[in-house]
Short mmCIF file of C-alpha atoms in Angstrom, two decimals:
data_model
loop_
_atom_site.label_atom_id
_atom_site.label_comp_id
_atom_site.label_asym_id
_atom_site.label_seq_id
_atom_site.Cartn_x
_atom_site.Cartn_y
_atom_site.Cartn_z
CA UNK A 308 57.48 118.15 2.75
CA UNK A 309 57.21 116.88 6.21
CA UNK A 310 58.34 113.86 7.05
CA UNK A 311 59.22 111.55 10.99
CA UNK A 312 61.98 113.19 12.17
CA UNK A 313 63.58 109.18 12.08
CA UNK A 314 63.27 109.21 8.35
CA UNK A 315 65.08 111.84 7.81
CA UNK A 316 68.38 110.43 7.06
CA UNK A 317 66.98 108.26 4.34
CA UNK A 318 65.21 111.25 3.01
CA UNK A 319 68.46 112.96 2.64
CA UNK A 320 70.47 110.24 1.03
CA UNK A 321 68.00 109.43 -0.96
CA UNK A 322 68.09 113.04 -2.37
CA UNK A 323 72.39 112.60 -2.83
CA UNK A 324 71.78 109.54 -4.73
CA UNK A 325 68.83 110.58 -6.79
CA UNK A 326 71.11 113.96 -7.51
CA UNK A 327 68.61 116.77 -6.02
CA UNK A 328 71.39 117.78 -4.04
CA UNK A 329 74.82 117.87 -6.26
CA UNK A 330 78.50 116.69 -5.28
CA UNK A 331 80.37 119.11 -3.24
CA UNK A 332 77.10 121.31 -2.58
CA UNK A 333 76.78 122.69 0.85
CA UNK A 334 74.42 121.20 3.33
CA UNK A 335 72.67 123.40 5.55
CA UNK A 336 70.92 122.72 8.54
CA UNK A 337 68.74 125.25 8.25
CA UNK A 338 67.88 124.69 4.32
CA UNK A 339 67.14 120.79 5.37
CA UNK A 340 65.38 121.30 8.55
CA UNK A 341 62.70 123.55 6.24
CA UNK A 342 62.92 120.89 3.61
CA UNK A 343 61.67 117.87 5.05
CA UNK A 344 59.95 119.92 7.67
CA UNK A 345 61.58 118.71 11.24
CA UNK A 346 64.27 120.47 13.66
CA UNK A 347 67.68 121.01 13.13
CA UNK A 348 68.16 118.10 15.64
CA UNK A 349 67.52 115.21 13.65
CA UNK A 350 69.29 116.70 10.45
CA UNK A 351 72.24 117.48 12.62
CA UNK A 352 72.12 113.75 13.61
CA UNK A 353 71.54 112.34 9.89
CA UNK A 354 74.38 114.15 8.90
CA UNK A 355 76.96 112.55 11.21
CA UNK A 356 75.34 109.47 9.90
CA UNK A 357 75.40 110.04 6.51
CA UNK A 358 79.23 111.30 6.71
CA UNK A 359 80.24 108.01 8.42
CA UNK A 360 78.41 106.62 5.17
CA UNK A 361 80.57 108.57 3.06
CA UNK A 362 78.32 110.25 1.54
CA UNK A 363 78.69 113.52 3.02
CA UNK A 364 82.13 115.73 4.35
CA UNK A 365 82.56 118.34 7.04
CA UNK A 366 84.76 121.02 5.26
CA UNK A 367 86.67 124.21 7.13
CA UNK A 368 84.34 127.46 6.46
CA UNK A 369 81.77 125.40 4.35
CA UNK A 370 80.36 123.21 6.98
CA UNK A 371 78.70 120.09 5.79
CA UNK A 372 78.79 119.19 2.28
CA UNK A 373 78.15 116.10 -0.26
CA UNK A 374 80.63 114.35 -0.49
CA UNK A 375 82.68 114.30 -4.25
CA UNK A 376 84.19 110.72 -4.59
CA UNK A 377 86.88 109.89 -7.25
CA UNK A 378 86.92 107.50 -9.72
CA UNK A 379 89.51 105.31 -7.66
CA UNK A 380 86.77 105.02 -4.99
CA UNK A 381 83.75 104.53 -7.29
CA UNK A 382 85.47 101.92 -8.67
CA UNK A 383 86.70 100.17 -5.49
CA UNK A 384 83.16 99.91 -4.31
CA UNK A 385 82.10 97.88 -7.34
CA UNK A 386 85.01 95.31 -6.98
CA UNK A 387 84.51 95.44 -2.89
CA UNK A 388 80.33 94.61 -3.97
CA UNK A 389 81.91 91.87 -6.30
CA UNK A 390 83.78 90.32 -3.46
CA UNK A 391 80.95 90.78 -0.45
CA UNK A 392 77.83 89.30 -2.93
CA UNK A 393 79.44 86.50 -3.52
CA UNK A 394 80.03 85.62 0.18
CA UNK A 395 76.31 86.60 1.30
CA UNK A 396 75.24 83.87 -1.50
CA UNK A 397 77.58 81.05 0.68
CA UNK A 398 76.04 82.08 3.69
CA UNK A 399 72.50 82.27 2.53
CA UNK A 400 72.75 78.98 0.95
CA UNK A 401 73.56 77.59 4.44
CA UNK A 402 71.26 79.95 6.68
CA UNK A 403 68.42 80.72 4.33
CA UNK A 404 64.06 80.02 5.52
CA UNK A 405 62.35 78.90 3.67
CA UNK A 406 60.58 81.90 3.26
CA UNK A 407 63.69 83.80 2.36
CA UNK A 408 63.35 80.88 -0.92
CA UNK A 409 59.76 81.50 -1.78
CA UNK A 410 60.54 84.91 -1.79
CA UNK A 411 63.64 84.28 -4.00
CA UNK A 412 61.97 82.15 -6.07
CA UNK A 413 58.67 84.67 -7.05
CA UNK A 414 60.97 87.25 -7.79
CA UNK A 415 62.57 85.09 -10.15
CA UNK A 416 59.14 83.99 -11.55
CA UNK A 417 57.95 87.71 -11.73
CA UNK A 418 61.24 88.82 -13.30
CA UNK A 419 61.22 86.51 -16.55
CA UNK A 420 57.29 87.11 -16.73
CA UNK A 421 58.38 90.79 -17.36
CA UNK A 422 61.04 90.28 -19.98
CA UNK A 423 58.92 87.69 -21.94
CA UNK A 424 55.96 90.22 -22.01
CA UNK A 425 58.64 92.84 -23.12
CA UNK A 426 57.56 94.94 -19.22
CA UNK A 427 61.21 95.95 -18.96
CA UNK A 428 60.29 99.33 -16.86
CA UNK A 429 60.69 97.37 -13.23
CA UNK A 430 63.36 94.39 -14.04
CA UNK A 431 65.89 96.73 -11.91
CA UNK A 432 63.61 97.89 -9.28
CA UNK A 433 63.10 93.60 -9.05
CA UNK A 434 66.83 92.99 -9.15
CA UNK A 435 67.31 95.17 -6.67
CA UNK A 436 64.78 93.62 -4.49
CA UNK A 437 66.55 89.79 -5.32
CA UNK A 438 69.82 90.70 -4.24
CA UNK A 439 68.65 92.73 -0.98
CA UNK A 440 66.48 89.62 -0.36
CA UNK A 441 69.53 87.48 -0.76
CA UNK A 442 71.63 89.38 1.32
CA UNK A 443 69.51 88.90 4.32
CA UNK A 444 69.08 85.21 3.84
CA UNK A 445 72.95 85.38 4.77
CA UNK A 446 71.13 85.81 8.35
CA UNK A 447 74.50 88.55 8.90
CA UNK A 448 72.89 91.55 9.85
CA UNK A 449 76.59 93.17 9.59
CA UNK A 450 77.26 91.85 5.82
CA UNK A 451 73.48 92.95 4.62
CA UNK A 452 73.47 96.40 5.97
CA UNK A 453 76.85 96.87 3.98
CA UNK A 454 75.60 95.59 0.74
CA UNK A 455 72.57 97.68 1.44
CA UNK A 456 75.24 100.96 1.80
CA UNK A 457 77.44 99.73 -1.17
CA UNK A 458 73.70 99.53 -3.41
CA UNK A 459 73.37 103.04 -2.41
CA UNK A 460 76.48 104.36 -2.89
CA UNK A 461 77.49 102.88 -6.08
CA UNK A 462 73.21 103.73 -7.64
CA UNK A 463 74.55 107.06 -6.73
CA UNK A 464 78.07 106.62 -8.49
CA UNK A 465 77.06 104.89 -11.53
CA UNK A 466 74.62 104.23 -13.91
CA UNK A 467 73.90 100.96 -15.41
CA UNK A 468 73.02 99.80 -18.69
CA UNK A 469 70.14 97.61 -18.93
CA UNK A 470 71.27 94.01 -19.97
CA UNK A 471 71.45 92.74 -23.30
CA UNK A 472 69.88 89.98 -22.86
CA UNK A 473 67.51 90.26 -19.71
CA UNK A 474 66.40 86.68 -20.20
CA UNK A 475 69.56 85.08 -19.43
CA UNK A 476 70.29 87.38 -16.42
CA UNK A 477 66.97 86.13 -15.27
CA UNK A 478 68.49 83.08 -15.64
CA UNK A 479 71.52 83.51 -13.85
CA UNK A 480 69.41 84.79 -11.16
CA UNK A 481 67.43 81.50 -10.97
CA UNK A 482 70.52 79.36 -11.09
CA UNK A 483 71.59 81.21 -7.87
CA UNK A 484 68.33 80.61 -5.98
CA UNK A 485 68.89 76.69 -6.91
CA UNK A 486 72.40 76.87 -5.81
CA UNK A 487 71.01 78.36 -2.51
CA UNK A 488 68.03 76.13 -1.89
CA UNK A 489 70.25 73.17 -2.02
CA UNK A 490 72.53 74.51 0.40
CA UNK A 491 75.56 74.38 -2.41
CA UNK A 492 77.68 77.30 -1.04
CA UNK A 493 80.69 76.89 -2.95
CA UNK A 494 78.11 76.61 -6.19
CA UNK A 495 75.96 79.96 -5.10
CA UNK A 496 79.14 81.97 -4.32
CA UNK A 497 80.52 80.83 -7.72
CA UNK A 498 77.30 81.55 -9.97
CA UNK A 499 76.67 85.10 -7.81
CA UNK A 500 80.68 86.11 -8.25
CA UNK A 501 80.30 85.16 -12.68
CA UNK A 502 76.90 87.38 -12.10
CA UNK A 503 78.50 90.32 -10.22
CA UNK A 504 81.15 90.42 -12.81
CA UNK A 505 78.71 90.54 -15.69
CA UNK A 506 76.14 93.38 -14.17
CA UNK A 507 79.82 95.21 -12.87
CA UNK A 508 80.50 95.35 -16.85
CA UNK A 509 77.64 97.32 -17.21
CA UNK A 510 78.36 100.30 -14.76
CA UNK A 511 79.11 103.51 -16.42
CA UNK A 512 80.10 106.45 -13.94
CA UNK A 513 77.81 109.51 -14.15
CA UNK A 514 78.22 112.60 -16.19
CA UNK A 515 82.71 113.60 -15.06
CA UNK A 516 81.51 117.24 -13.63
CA UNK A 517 79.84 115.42 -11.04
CA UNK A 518 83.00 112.39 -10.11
CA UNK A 519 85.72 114.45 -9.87
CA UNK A 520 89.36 112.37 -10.88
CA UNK A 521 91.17 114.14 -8.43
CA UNK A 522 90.93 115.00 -4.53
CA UNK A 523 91.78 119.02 -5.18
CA UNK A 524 88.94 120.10 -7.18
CA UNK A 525 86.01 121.11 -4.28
CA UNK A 526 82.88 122.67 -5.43
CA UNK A 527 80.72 124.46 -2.71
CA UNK A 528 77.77 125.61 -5.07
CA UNK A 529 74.37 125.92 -2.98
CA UNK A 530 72.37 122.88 -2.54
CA UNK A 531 69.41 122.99 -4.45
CA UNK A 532 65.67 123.35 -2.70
#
């Protein structure tokens, strides 16, 4: 796999979040450079990035590693999402474009298209897309690149149960982009915070070998190729 040596650090979190390379596994320079097909130079770069993400640790005789959060911390970056959302709705509702709406509102459209024709296979990839979209109608470059990083993280974290009723989340979603469009903040922060805490309720943390409850257990197995 070759990839632009400026893509590599999304390359290589993507792999942490998407689990080809396990928690506490030891990242080489060497093994990544022949990965993705660059020079050491731009791995050695993405990982100083990706440990001032958190998603990666330098550790004495084992170099760099992925990182092995605890539970305490998975679960602190759900309730720190469930407080930041909810402000990025207030501020989009007072800052959004209009394209930022129409964008909003077709993802809303598309979404409840998909659950009526029982298409459930890219509601989350679509949810994802709403709230990323939301976040930069906040027009705070500094608030959406940490949702972005929370998203990340916590995808990597957890894994979520699809909603019971996708319909009404659809909904919700919807009720949101009206909140925002008329430039009610207090009324978009309050739907978006009920929301957060309903999709929050749905996170279940990942198989326990791989979120350790406990800051003394370190694993240093190989990464995998």
């Amino acid at each position: 796999m070759r990839i632009p040596a400026h893509s590599v650090c999304t390359a290589i979190r993507d792999d942490i979040v998407s689990g080809v390379f396990e928690r506490g596994s030891r990242l080489t320079e060497e093994l990544l450079a022949r990965r993705y097909g660059v020079s050491r130079v731009p791995v050695r770069e993405a990982l100083r990035t990706l440990e001032s993400e958190g998603f990666v640790v330098t550790r004495r005789h084992a170099g760099a590693c992925v990182a092995e959060p605890t539970e305490q911390e998975a679960a602190d970056l759900l309730e720190i999402r469930m407080l930041l959302e909810p402000l990025g709705a207030a501020r989009a509702a007072q800052r959004r474009t209009e394209a930022h709406l129409k964008v909003l509102r077709g993802l809303v459209r598309l979404g409840q298209e998909r659950v009526r024709r029982g298409q459930g296979e890219d509601l989350r990839s679509l949810g994802g897309w709403f709230h990323e979209t939301l976040a930069q109608a906040s027009g705070s470059p500094g608030l959406t690149a940490l949702l972005t990083q929370l998203r990340h993280k916590i995808a990597w974290m957890y894994a979520v149960e699809a909603p019971a009723r996708p319909l009404e989340s659809w909904a919700e979603h919807g009720a949101i982009v009206d909140a925002v469009a008329r430039a009610d903040a207090e009324r978009a922060r309050a739907l978006t915070a009920q929301h957060s805490e309903r999709v929050a309720a749905a996170h279940r943390l990942r198989r326990a070998e791989r979120v350790r409850t406990s800051q003394h257990a370190v694993n240093i197995a190989s990464a995998h190729n």
